[in-house]
């Protein structure tokens, strides 16, 4: 489920109710009646801190009364997640797969978001583009020794197709994973992509899934 439950200490005195907005990661913002956040994911998410700071999350609680207590608040992922797996074959043994690398080519990096919309709004993708390096490393799947898991990336909702694609680099080959037909990445949803590399053909399967968290 797309929702991270956090508890905030709220101390407010005075009359009336208020609407409480929260967002992560924090950046100093000059608020107006209709605040709009401008946000850009890290192009290099190889370090965990850059991966987590690319994960734009939004919360909104309406009608908060005067309070000197802890208020439960649920944050929602506003961007998309790609989670990668790879299946070994006779052409690509374990040693070769462990040395392979991933790059998302020509991806949209920036978005804007109207904070007043709360979790009901949609991010608006921008025009800044670049390549994105995922976070993680290949590890054997705990239940299947022919499958490796471990790489993931935060990316603005957008279309993966011919222009925006995934490159898999092994010591002996470089594969371009271009999607025909294209697939659309949705806000708050993980897209799992499983690579099936062979020397004669580069295949893959993909499906949507709940957000993948670290153990």
CSV table of C-alpha atoms in Angstrom, one decimal:
chain,number,residue,atom,x,y,z
A,1,UNK,CA,0.0,0.0,0.0
A,2,UNK,CA,1.2,3.5,-0.8
A,3,UNK,CA,1.3,5.1,2.6
A,4,UNK,CA,4.0,5.6,5.2
A,5,UNK,CA,2.5,6.2,8.6
A,6,UNK,CA,4.4,8.7,10.7
A,7,UNK,CA,3.7,10.5,14.0
A,8,UNK,CA,4.2,14.2,14.3
A,9,UNK,CA,4.2,16.3,17.5
A,10,UNK,CA,1.7,19.1,17.0
A,11,UNK,CA,1.5,22.0,19.4
A,12,UNK,CA,-1.0,24.7,18.4
A,13,UNK,CA,-2.9,27.2,20.5
A,14,UNK,CA,-5.7,29.4,19.4
A,15,UNK,CA,-9.1,29.1,17.7
A,16,UNK,CA,-10.3,27.3,14.6
A,17,UNK,CA,-9.2,24.3,12.6
A,18,UNK,CA,-6.3,24.0,10.2
A,19,UNK,CA,-5.2,21.9,7.3
A,20,UNK,CA,-1.8,20.3,7.8
A,21,UNK,CA,0.5,19.7,4.9
A,22,UNK,CA,3.7,17.6,5.0
A,23,UNK,CA,6.3,16.8,2.4
A,24,UNK,CA,9.6,15.0,2.2
A,25,UNK,CA,12.4,15.6,1.5
A,26,UNK,CA,12.3,19.0,3.2
A,27,UNK,CA,13.4,22.1,1.4
A,28,UNK,CA,12.8,25.7,2.5
A,29,UNK,CA,9.8,27.0,0.6
A,30,UNK,CA,8.0,30.3,0.6
A,31,UNK,CA,4.4,29.4,1.0
A,32,UNK,CA,1.5,31.2,-0.6
A,33,UNK,CA,-2.2,30.5,-0.9
A,34,UNK,CA,-1.4,27.9,-3.5
A,35,UNK,CA,2.1,26.6,-2.9
A,36,UNK,CA,3.8,24.7,-5.7
A,37,UNK,CA,6.7,22.5,-5.0
A,38,UNK,CA,9.5,22.1,-7.6
A,39,UNK,CA,11.4,18.9,-7.2
A,40,UNK,CA,14.1,17.0,-9.1
A,41,UNK,CA,15.4,13.5,-8.5
A,42,UNK,CA,19.1,12.7,-8.3
A,43,UNK,CA,20.7,11.6,-11.5
A,44,UNK,CA,23.1,9.5,-9.6
A,45,UNK,CA,21.1,7.4,-7.0
A,46,UNK,CA,24.0,5.0,-6.4
A,47,UNK,CA,24.3,6.1,-2.8
A,48,UNK,CA,21.3,5.3,-0.4
A,49,UNK,CA,21.0,8.9,0.8
A,50,UNK,CA,20.6,10.2,-2.8
A,51,UNK,CA,18.0,7.4,-3.5
A,52,UNK,CA,15.9,8.3,-0.4
A,53,UNK,CA,16.2,12.0,-1.1
A,54,UNK,CA,14.7,11.4,-4.5
A,55,UNK,CA,11.5,10.0,-3.0
A,56,UNK,CA,9.0,12.8,-2.9
A,57,UNK,CA,6.3,12.1,-0.4
A,58,UNK,CA,3.2,14.1,0.5
A,59,UNK,CA,0.8,14.2,3.4
A,60,UNK,CA,-2.4,16.2,4.1
A,61,UNK,CA,-4.6,16.2,7.2
A,62,UNK,CA,-7.7,18.3,7.1
A,63,UNK,CA,-9.6,20.0,10.0
A,64,UNK,CA,-6.9,19.5,12.7
A,65,UNK,CA,-8.2,20.9,16.0
A,66,UNK,CA,-6.2,22.7,18.7
A,67,UNK,CA,-3.8,20.1,19.9
A,68,UNK,CA,-0.8,19.4,22.2
A,69,UNK,CA,-0.5,15.8,21.2
A,70,UNK,CA,1.0,13.4,18.7
A,71,UNK,CA,-0.9,13.3,15.5
A,72,UNK,CA,-0.7,10.3,13.1
A,73,UNK,CA,0.1,11.4,9.6
A,74,UNK,CA,0.3,9.2,6.4
A,75,UNK,CA,2.7,10.1,3.7
A,76,UNK,CA,2.2,9.0,0.1
A,77,UNK,CA,4.8,8.4,-2.6
A,78,UNK,CA,4.2,10.8,-5.4
A,79,UNK,CA,6.8,9.5,-7.9
A,80,UNK,CA,7.4,6.1,-9.4
A,81,UNK,CA,9.8,3.3,-8.6
A,82,UNK,CA,11.6,0.9,-10.9
A,83,UNK,CA,12.7,-2.4,-9.4
A,84,UNK,CA,15.0,-4.6,-11.4
A,85,UNK,CA,15.6,-8.4,-11.5
A,86,UNK,CA,17.6,-10.4,-13.9
A,87,UNK,CA,17.5,-14.1,-14.7
A,88,UNK,CA,20.7,-16.0,-15.5
A,89,UNK,CA,21.2,-18.3,-18.6
A,90,UNK,CA,24.0,-20.5,-20.1
A,91,UNK,CA,25.1,-17.4,-22.0
A,92,UNK,CA,25.5,-15.2,-18.9
A,93,UNK,CA,26.7,-17.1,-15.8
A,94,UNK,CA,26.7,-15.8,-12.3
A,95,UNK,CA,30.1,-14.1,-12.4
A,96,UNK,CA,29.1,-12.0,-15.5
A,97,UNK,CA,25.7,-11.0,-14.2
A,98,UNK,CA,27.1,-9.8,-10.9
A,99,UNK,CA,29.3,-7.4,-12.9
A,100,UNK,CA,26.5,-6.0,-15.0
A,101,UNK,CA,25.2,-2.4,-14.5
A,102,UNK,CA,22.0,-0.5,-15.3
A,103,UNK,CA,21.4,3.0,-16.5
A,104,UNK,CA,18.0,4.7,-17.3
A,105,UNK,CA,18.7,6.8,-20.4
A,106,UNK,CA,17.1,10.2,-21.3
A,107,UNK,CA,14.7,10.2,-18.4
A,108,UNK,CA,12.6,13.2,-17.2
A,109,UNK,CA,14.2,14.3,-13.9
A,110,UNK,CA,12.0,17.2,-12.6
A,111,UNK,CA,8.4,17.6,-11.5
A,112,UNK,CA,6.1,20.3,-10.0
A,113,UNK,CA,3.3,19.6,-7.5
A,114,UNK,CA,0.5,21.7,-6.1
A,115,UNK,CA,0.7,21.1,-2.4
A,116,UNK,CA,-2.8,22.2,-1.7
A,117,UNK,CA,-4.1,19.2,-3.7
A,118,UNK,CA,-2.8,16.9,-1.0
A,119,UNK,CA,-2.6,13.2,-2.0
A,120,UNK,CA,-5.4,13.7,-4.6
A,121,UNK,CA,-3.2,15.8,-7.0
A,122,UNK,CA,-0.8,14.6,-9.7
A,123,UNK,CA,2.8,15.6,-10.3
A,124,UNK,CA,3.5,17.5,-13.5
A,125,UNK,CA,6.6,16.2,-15.3
A,126,UNK,CA,9.0,18.9,-16.4
A,127,UNK,CA,11.5,19.1,-19.3
A,128,UNK,CA,14.9,18.5,-17.5
A,129,UNK,CA,16.3,15.2,-18.8
A,130,UNK,CA,19.3,13.1,-18.1
A,131,UNK,CA,20.5,9.6,-17.4
A,132,UNK,CA,19.8,8.0,-13.9
A,133,UNK,CA,22.0,5.5,-12.1
A,134,UNK,CA,20.0,3.2,-9.8
A,135,UNK,CA,20.7,2.3,-6.2
A,136,UNK,CA,21.7,-1.2,-5.0
A,137,UNK,CA,23.6,-4.2,-6.1
A,138,UNK,CA,22.8,-7.6,-7.5
A,139,UNK,CA,22.1,-10.4,-5.0
A,140,UNK,CA,20.8,-13.9,-5.3
A,141,UNK,CA,17.1,-14.2,-4.9
A,142,UNK,CA,16.5,-16.0,-1.6
A,143,UNK,CA,14.2,-18.6,-3.2
A,144,UNK,CA,15.6,-18.9,-6.7
A,145,UNK,CA,19.4,-19.2,-7.4
A,146,UNK,CA,19.0,-18.3,-11.1
A,147,UNK,CA,17.5,-14.9,-10.4
A,148,UNK,CA,19.2,-11.8,-9.1
A,149,UNK,CA,17.5,-8.8,-7.4
A,150,UNK,CA,18.6,-5.6,-5.8
A,151,UNK,CA,18.6,-2.6,-8.1
A,152,UNK,CA,15.9,0.1,-7.8
A,153,UNK,CA,15.4,3.8,-8.7
A,154,UNK,CA,13.0,6.6,-8.0
A,155,UNK,CA,11.8,8.3,-11.2
A,156,UNK,CA,9.1,10.8,-12.1
A,157,UNK,CA,5.9,9.3,-13.7
A,158,UNK,CA,6.6,9.2,-17.4
A,159,UNK,CA,6.5,7.0,-20.4
A,160,UNK,CA,9.2,4.4,-21.1
A,161,UNK,CA,9.6,3.7,-24.8
A,162,UNK,CA,12.0,4.4,-27.6
A,163,UNK,CA,13.4,7.7,-26.4
A,164,UNK,CA,13.5,6.9,-22.6
A,165,UNK,CA,14.8,3.4,-22.1
A,166,UNK,CA,17.0,1.1,-19.9
A,167,UNK,CA,20.5,0.1,-20.7
A,168,UNK,CA,22.0,-3.1,-19.3
A,169,UNK,CA,25.8,-3.3,-19.5
A,170,UNK,CA,27.5,-6.7,-19.0
A,171,UNK,CA,31.3,-7.2,-19.4
A,172,UNK,CA,30.7,-8.7,-22.9
A,173,UNK,CA,27.5,-7.0,-24.1
A,174,UNK,CA,25.4,-3.8,-23.9
A,175,UNK,CA,21.7,-4.2,-24.2
A,176,UNK,CA,19.2,-1.5,-24.9
A,177,UNK,CA,15.8,-2.2,-23.4
A,178,UNK,CA,13.3,-0.1,-25.5
A,179,UNK,CA,9.7,-0.6,-24.9
A,180,UNK,CA,7.4,-1.2,-27.8
A,181,UNK,CA,4.6,-0.7,-27.1
A,182,UNK,CA,5.5,1.9,-24.5
A,183,UNK,CA,4.7,1.6,-20.8
A,184,UNK,CA,3.5,4.4,-18.5
A,185,UNK,CA,5.0,4.7,-15.0
A,186,UNK,CA,2.3,5.7,-12.4
A,187,UNK,CA,2.6,7.7,-9.3
A,188,UNK,CA,3.0,5.7,-6.1
A,189,UNK,CA,3.5,2.4,-7.9
A,190,UNK,CA,6.5,0.2,-8.4
A,191,UNK,CA,7.2,-1.3,-11.9
A,192,UNK,CA,9.2,-4.5,-11.7
A,193,UNK,CA,11.3,-5.3,-14.8
A,194,UNK,CA,12.9,-8.7,-15.1
A,195,UNK,CA,15.6,-9.1,-17.7
A,196,UNK,CA,16.1,-12.3,-19.6
A,197,UNK,CA,19.4,-11.8,-21.5
A,198,UNK,CA,20.7,-14.2,-24.1
A,199,UNK,CA,23.3,-13.6,-26.8
A,200,UNK,CA,20.8,-14.1,-29.5
A,201,UNK,CA,18.0,-12.0,-28.0
A,202,UNK,CA,17.3,-9.6,-25.2
A,203,UNK,CA,13.9,-10.2,-23.6
A,204,UNK,CA,12.2,-8.9,-20.5
A,205,UNK,CA,8.9,-9.1,-18.6
A,206,UNK,CA,7.3,-6.3,-16.6
A,207,UNK,CA,4.4,-5.8,-14.2
A,208,UNK,CA,3.2,-3.3,-11.7
A,209,UNK,CA,3.6,-4.1,-8.0
A,210,UNK,CA,3.4,-2.4,-4.5
A,211,UNK,CA,6.3,-0.2,-3.5
A,212,UNK,CA,9.4,-2.2,-2.7
A,213,UNK,CA,11.0,-1.2,0.6
A,214,UNK,CA,14.3,-2.1,2.1
A,215,UNK,CA,14.4,-5.0,4.6
